[in-house]
PDB file of C-alpha atoms in Angstrom:
ATOM      1  CA  UNK J   1     102.610 119.821  89.715  1.00 56.00           C
ATOM      2  CA  UNK J   2      99.127 118.534  88.837  1.00 65.00           C
ATOM      3  CA  UNK J   3      97.758 122.093  88.634  1.00 74.00           C
ATOM      4  CA  UNK J   4      99.914 122.914  85.610  1.00 82.00           C
ATOM      5  CA  UNK J   5      98.753 119.852  83.626  1.00 86.00           C
ATOM      6  CA  UNK J   6      95.893 120.736  81.276  1.00 90.00           C
ATOM      7  CA  UNK J   7      95.608 117.365  79.549  1.00 91.00           C
ATOM      8  CA  UNK J   8      97.345 114.023  79.192  1.00 90.00           C
ATOM      9  CA  UNK J   9      97.630 112.370  75.785  1.00 91.00           C
ATOM     10  CA  UNK J  10      98.883 108.816  75.389  1.00 89.00           C
ATOM     11  CA  UNK J  11      99.776 107.451  71.947  1.00 88.00           C
ATOM     12  CA  UNK J  12      99.782 103.672  71.593  1.00 86.00           C
ATOM     13  CA  UNK J  13     102.498 102.455  69.268  1.00 77.00           C
ATOM     14  CA  UNK J  14     101.609  99.906  66.621  1.00 74.00           C
ATOM     15  CA  UNK J  15     103.518  96.701  67.237  1.00 70.00           C
ATOM     16  CA  UNK J  16     106.244  96.163  64.645  1.00 66.00           C
ATOM     17  CA  UNK J  17     105.881  99.666  63.160  1.00 63.00           C
ATOM     18  CA  UNK J  18     107.683 101.800  65.673  1.00 64.00           C
ATOM     19  CA  UNK J  19     111.115 102.579  66.933  1.00 65.00           C
ATOM     20  CA  UNK J  20     111.875 104.438  70.130  1.00 66.00           C
ATOM     21  CA  UNK J  21     114.516 104.731  72.855  1.00 66.00           C
ATOM     22  CA  UNK J  22     113.042 101.673  74.579  1.00 67.00           C
ATOM     23  CA  UNK J  23     113.752  99.513  71.531  1.00 74.00           C
ATOM     24  CA  UNK J  24     117.428 100.457  71.691  1.00 85.00           C
ATOM     25  CA  UNK J  25     117.615  99.690  75.418  1.00 88.00           C
ATOM     26  CA  UNK J  26     115.971  96.295  74.901  1.00 89.00           C
ATOM     27  CA  UNK J  27     118.391  95.504  72.100  1.00 91.00           C
ATOM     28  CA  UNK J  28     121.417  96.403  74.268  1.00 93.00           C
ATOM     29  CA  UNK J  29     120.074  94.261  77.143  1.00 95.00           C
ATOM     30  CA  UNK J  30     119.333  91.300  74.848  1.00 95.00           C
ATOM     31  CA  UNK J  31     122.889  91.397  73.456  1.00 95.00           C
ATOM     32  CA  UNK J  32     124.312  91.479  77.000  1.00 96.00           C
ATOM     33  CA  UNK J  33     122.209  88.487  78.067  1.00 96.00           C
ATOM     34  CA  UNK J  34     123.049  86.539  74.901  1.00 96.00           C
ATOM     35  CA  UNK J  35     126.751  87.202  75.456  1.00 96.00           C
ATOM     36  CA  UNK J  36     126.521  86.124  79.125  1.00 96.00           C
ATOM     37  CA  UNK J  37     124.655  82.908  78.259  1.00 95.00           C
ATOM     38  CA  UNK J  38     127.454  81.900  75.892  1.00 95.00           C
ATOM     39  CA  UNK J  39     129.940  81.899  78.757  1.00 94.00           C
ATOM     40  CA  UNK J  40     127.728  80.419  81.524  1.00 93.00           C
ATOM     41  CA  UNK J  41     124.099  79.542  82.317  1.00 95.00           C
ATOM     42  CA  UNK J  42     121.859  81.975  84.192  1.00 96.00           C
ATOM     43  CA  UNK J  43     120.508  80.276  87.323  1.00 96.00           C
ATOM     44  CA  UNK J  44     118.642  82.974  89.279  1.00 95.00           C
ATOM     45  CA  UNK J  45     116.806  86.258  88.497  1.00 93.00           C
ATOM     46  CA  UNK J  46     119.443  88.316  90.361  1.00 94.00           C
ATOM     47  CA  UNK J  47     121.862  87.465  87.576  1.00 96.00           C
ATOM     48  CA  UNK J  48     119.544  89.209  85.092  1.00 96.00           C
ATOM     49  CA  UNK J  49     119.493  92.312  87.290  1.00 95.00           C
ATOM     50  CA  UNK J  50     123.299  92.482  87.211  1.00 95.00           C
ATOM     51  CA  UNK J  51     123.381  91.927  83.459  1.00 96.00           C
ATOM     52  CA  UNK J  52     120.838  94.694  82.821  1.00 96.00           C
ATOM     53  CA  UNK J  53     122.700  97.149  85.040  1.00 94.00           C
ATOM     54  CA  UNK J  54     125.953  96.463  83.220  1.00 94.00           C
ATOM     55  CA  UNK J  55     124.515  96.248  79.677  1.00 95.00           C
ATOM     56  CA  UNK J  56     125.040  99.894  78.734  1.00 93.00           C
ATOM     57  CA  UNK J  57     128.703 100.439  77.895  1.00 90.00           C
ATOM     58  CA  UNK J  58     128.661 104.266  77.671  1.00 91.00           C
ATOM     59  CA  UNK J  59     126.860 106.895  79.706  1.00 90.00           C
ATOM     60  CA  UNK J  60     124.882 106.245  82.855  1.00 91.00           C
ATOM     61  CA  UNK J  61     124.045 102.584  83.512  1.00 91.00           C
ATOM     62  CA  UNK J  62     120.422 101.472  83.305  1.00 92.00           C
ATOM     63  CA  UNK J  63     118.484 101.834  86.538  1.00 92.00           C
ATOM     64  CA  UNK J  64     116.732  98.629  87.595  1.00 92.00           C
ATOM     65  CA  UNK J  65     113.791  98.874  89.966  1.00 92.00           C
ATOM     66  CA  UNK J  66     113.363  95.506  91.613  1.00 93.00           C
ATOM     67  CA  UNK J  67     109.762  94.761  92.549  1.00 92.00           C
ATOM     68  CA  UNK J  68     108.200  92.512  95.131  1.00 92.00           C
ATOM     69  CA  UNK J  69     104.806  90.795  95.120  1.00 92.00           C
ATOM     70  CA  UNK J  70     103.314  93.635  97.185  1.00 92.00           C
ATOM     71  CA  UNK J  71     104.225  96.264  94.543  1.00 91.00           C
ATOM     72  CA  UNK J  72     101.407  95.111  92.234  1.00 90.00           C
ATOM     73  CA  UNK J  73      97.799  96.328  92.305  1.00 86.00           C
ATOM     74  CA  UNK J  74      94.624  94.750  90.946  1.00 84.00           C
ATOM     75  CA  UNK J  75      93.335  97.234  88.356  1.00 71.00           C
ATOM     76  CA  UNK J  76      91.166  94.673  86.586  1.00 73.00           C
ATOM     77  CA  UNK J  77      88.580  94.373  89.353  1.00 67.00           C
ATOM     78  CA  UNK J  78      88.176  98.170  89.523  1.00 58.00           C
ATOM     79  CA  UNK J  79      87.924  98.357  85.732  1.00 57.00           C
ATOM     80  CA  UNK J  80      85.064  95.858  85.833  1.00 51.00           C
ATOM     81  CA  UNK J  81      83.296  97.977  88.478  1.00 51.00           C
ATOM     82  CA  UNK J  82      83.607 101.113  86.339  1.00 49.00           C
ATOM     83  CA  UNK J  83      82.216  99.253  83.321  1.00 51.00           C
ATOM     84  CA  UNK J  84      79.172  98.144  85.320  1.00 50.00           C
ATOM     85  CA  UNK J  85      78.470 101.770  86.241  1.00 50.00           C
ATOM     86  CA  UNK J  86      78.952 103.207  82.781  1.00 51.00           C
ATOM     87  CA  UNK J  87      77.322 101.819  79.658  1.00 51.00           C
ATOM     88  CA  UNK J  88      79.381 104.159  77.418  1.00 49.00           C
ATOM     89  CA  UNK J  89      82.425 101.913  77.967  1.00 50.00           C
ATOM     90  CA  UNK J  90      80.683  99.185  75.995  1.00 52.00           C
ATOM     91  CA  UNK J  91      80.533 101.351  72.842  1.00 58.00           C
ATOM     92  CA  UNK J  92      84.212 100.992  71.946  1.00 61.00           C
ATOM     93  CA  UNK J  93      86.980  98.431  72.149  1.00 71.00           C
ATOM     94  CA  UNK J  94      90.111  99.497  74.038  1.00 73.00           C
ATOM     95  CA  UNK J  95      92.246  97.491  71.583  1.00 78.00           C
ATOM     96  CA  UNK J  96      91.107  99.808  68.752  1.00 83.00           C
ATOM     97  CA  UNK J  97      92.416 102.951  70.461  1.00 86.00           C
ATOM     98  CA  UNK J  98      95.552 104.577  69.033  1.00 90.00           C
ATOM     99  CA  UNK J  99      95.443 107.884  70.978  1.00 91.00           C
ATOM    100  CA  UNK J 100      93.849 108.442  74.393  1.00 89.00           C
ATOM    101  CA  UNK J 101      93.358 111.845  76.011  1.00 91.00           C
ATOM    102  CA  UNK J 102      92.121 113.115  79.362  1.00 89.00           C
ATOM    103  CA  UNK J 103      91.334 116.834  79.612  1.00 90.00           C
ATOM    104  CA  UNK J 104      91.297 118.733  82.931  1.00 87.00           C
ATOM    105  CA  UNK J 105      88.444 120.978  81.758  1.00 88.00           C
ATOM    106  CA  UNK J 106      86.221 117.995  80.896  1.00 86.00           C
ATOM    107  CA  UNK J 107      86.757 115.536  83.761  1.00 80.00           C
ATOM    108  CA  UNK J 108      83.656 113.477  82.927  1.00 79.00           C
ATOM    109  CA  UNK J 109      84.903 112.592  79.467  1.00 83.00           C
ATOM    110  CA  UNK J 110      87.535 110.329  77.984  1.00 83.00           C
ATOM    111  CA  UNK J 111      88.711 111.222  74.454  1.00 89.00           C
ATOM    112  CA  UNK J 112      90.151 108.786  71.927  1.00 89.00           C
ATOM    113  CA  UNK J 113      91.155 108.279  68.309  1.00 92.00           C
ATOM    114  CA  UNK J 114      91.213 104.945  66.535  1.00 90.00           C
ATOM    115  CA  UNK J 115      93.820 106.071  63.986  1.00 90.00           C
ATOM    116  CA  UNK J 116      96.690 108.540  63.923  1.00 89.00           C
ATOM    117  CA  UNK J 117      95.171 110.284  60.898  1.00 92.00           C
ATOM    118  CA  UNK J 118      91.787 110.858  62.568  1.00 93.00           C
ATOM    119  CA  UNK J 119      91.286 114.634  62.849  1.00 94.00           C
ATOM    120  CA  UNK J 120      89.055 114.929  65.928  1.00 94.00           C
ATOM    121  CA  UNK J 121      88.815 113.011  69.172  1.00 92.00           C
ATOM    122  CA  UNK J 122      85.740 110.952  69.978  1.00 88.00           C
ATOM    123  CA  UNK J 123      84.340 111.490  73.478  1.00 85.00           C
ATOM    124  CA  UNK J 124      83.098 108.740  75.757  1.00 79.00           C
ATOM    125  CA  UNK J 125      82.240 108.468  79.474  1.00 64.00           C
ATOM    126  CA  UNK J 126      79.992 111.504  79.645  1.00 52.00           C
ATOM    127  CA  UNK J 127      77.864 109.682  82.200  1.00 50.00           C
ATOM    128  CA  UNK J 128      80.467 109.258  84.941  1.00 50.00           C
ATOM    129  CA  UNK J 129      78.545 110.597  87.936  1.00 49.00           C
ATOM    130  CA  UNK J 130      80.040 113.755  89.430  1.00 50.00           C
ATOM    131  CA  UNK J 131      79.811 112.195  92.886  1.00 45.00           C
ATOM    132  CA  UNK J 132      82.494 109.659  91.915  1.00 44.00           C
ATOM    133  CA  UNK J 133      85.061 112.279  90.947  1.00 44.00           C
ATOM    134  CA  UNK J 134      87.944 113.028  93.274  1.00 46.00           C
ATOM    135  CA  UNK J 135      88.077 116.811  93.245  1.00 45.00           C
ATOM    136  CA  UNK J 136      90.774 117.044  95.903  1.00 45.00           C
ATOM    137  CA  UNK J 137      93.296 114.843  94.089  1.00 45.00           C
ATOM    138  CA  UNK J 138      93.545 117.182  91.109  1.00 45.00           C
ATOM    139  CA  UNK J 139      93.322 114.266  88.651  1.00 48.00           C
ATOM    140  CA  UNK J 140      90.695 114.865  85.989  1.00 46.00           C
ATOM    141  CA  UNK J 141      88.052 112.160  85.843  1.00 46.00           C
ATOM    142  CA  UNK J 142      89.584 109.917  88.485  1.00 47.00           C
ATOM    143  CA  UNK J 143      86.801 108.305  90.516  1.00 51.00           C
ATOM    144  CA  UNK J 144      86.880 109.080  94.217  1.00 52.00           C
ATOM    145  CA  UNK J 145      85.498 105.723  95.330  1.00 56.00           C
ATOM    146  CA  UNK J 146      88.352 103.739  93.796  1.00 56.00           C
ATOM    147  CA  UNK J 147      90.317 101.938  96.468  1.00 70.00           C
ATOM    148  CA  UNK J 148      93.183 100.078  94.879  1.00 75.00           C
ATOM    149  CA  UNK J 149      93.696  96.600  96.229  1.00 85.00           C
ATOM    150  CA  UNK J 150      96.968  94.729  96.205  1.00 90.00           C
ATOM    151  CA  UNK J 151      97.048  92.056  93.514  1.00 90.00           C
ATOM    152  CA  UNK J 152      98.809  89.608  95.847  1.00 92.00           C
ATOM    153  CA  UNK J 153      98.854  89.193  99.615  1.00 92.00           C
ATOM    154  CA  UNK J 154     101.786  86.750  99.571  1.00 92.00           C
ATOM    155  CA  UNK J 155     104.425  85.430  97.176  1.00 88.00           C
ATOM    156  CA  UNK J 156     102.731  83.328  94.516  1.00 88.00           C
ATOM    157  CA  UNK J 157     105.404  80.637  94.428  1.00 87.00           C
ATOM    158  CA  UNK J 158     105.492  77.689  92.063  1.00 94.00           C
ATOM    159  CA  UNK J 159     103.864  74.263  92.103  1.00 95.00           C
ATOM    160  CA  UNK J 160     105.375  71.563  94.287  1.00 95.00           C
ATOM    161  CA  UNK J 161     106.026  69.421  91.192  1.00 96.00           C
ATOM    162  CA  UNK J 162     108.035  72.208  89.542  1.00 96.00           C
ATOM    163  CA  UNK J 163     109.949  72.886  92.759  1.00 96.00           C
ATOM    164  CA  UNK J 164     110.830  69.178  93.112  1.00 97.00           C
ATOM    165  CA  UNK J 165     112.001  69.148  89.497  1.00 97.00           C
ATOM    166  CA  UNK J 166     114.287  72.128  90.074  1.00 96.00           C
ATOM    167  CA  UNK J 167     115.679  70.636  93.293  1.00 97.00           C
ATOM    168  CA  UNK J 168     116.408  67.409  91.378  1.00 97.00           C
ATOM    169  CA  UNK J 169     118.502  69.476  88.962  1.00 97.00           C
ATOM    170  CA  UNK J 170     120.556  70.629  91.949  1.00 97.00           C
ATOM    171  CA  UNK J 171     120.931  67.015  93.151  1.00 97.00           C
ATOM    172  CA  UNK J 172     122.127  65.995  89.684  1.00 97.00           C
ATOM    173  CA  UNK J 173     124.641  68.870  89.559  1.00 95.00           C
ATOM    174  CA  UNK J 174     122.963  70.670  86.647  1.00 96.00           C
ATOM    175  CA  UNK J 175     122.340  73.684  88.900  1.00 96.00           C
ATOM    176  CA  UNK J 176     125.174  74.400  91.366  1.00 96.00           C
ATOM    177  CA  UNK J 177     124.398  73.767  95.070  1.00 96.00           C
ATOM    178  CA  UNK J 178     125.318  77.398  95.688  1.00 96.00           C
ATOM    179  CA  UNK J 179     121.773  78.295  94.529  1.00 96.00           C
ATOM    180  CA  UNK J 180     120.004  75.770  96.817  1.00 96.00           C
ATOM    181  CA  UNK J 181     118.667  78.443  99.210  1.00 96.00           C
ATOM    182  CA  UNK J 182     117.059  80.362  96.353  1.00 95.00           C
ATOM    183  CA  UNK J 183     115.276  77.280  95.002  1.00 95.00           C
ATOM    184  CA  UNK J 184     114.257  76.046  98.457  1.00 94.00           C
ATOM    185  CA  UNK J 185     112.506  79.379  99.063  1.00 92.00           C
ATOM    186  CA  UNK J 186     110.433  79.349  95.896  1.00 90.00           C
TER     187      UNK J 186
END
């Protein structure tokens, strides 16, 4: 439960200098896809879902959560609003952060380190107004006035030119007619 969480610390891995369970999973999935592409082309995204589910040869298969356009939220617009209200955000670059921490006892502060060897956290965001905190949610420092908006209100689709090009590939027999419905609904 949220009440038992005293702080949350997130460590950002340095690209190319880390190895974790995710790397192994990606490697297993890549091998499965490479093997499948040698025997036949991949025509639709559903084929990737099947390949990922069947990639792991021992233990429980990978779980694939298929998402739709309405599963995505627009965090960027809210981030811009928070930056306008808080000049402290301008004092550091998010890309420089290696460790980020939120502490329940200090909900108006965000703590960060720019290197793994840095001894102490640097605090920022001391000026988040108390009136914007959501005390009932139990999430330290989470603004109450944040209303997440969906990133998309409909499927984004592709350009007409691209769709015509894909349909031509079906007409020419490059893509089997079996997949016509999928491409017509793009």
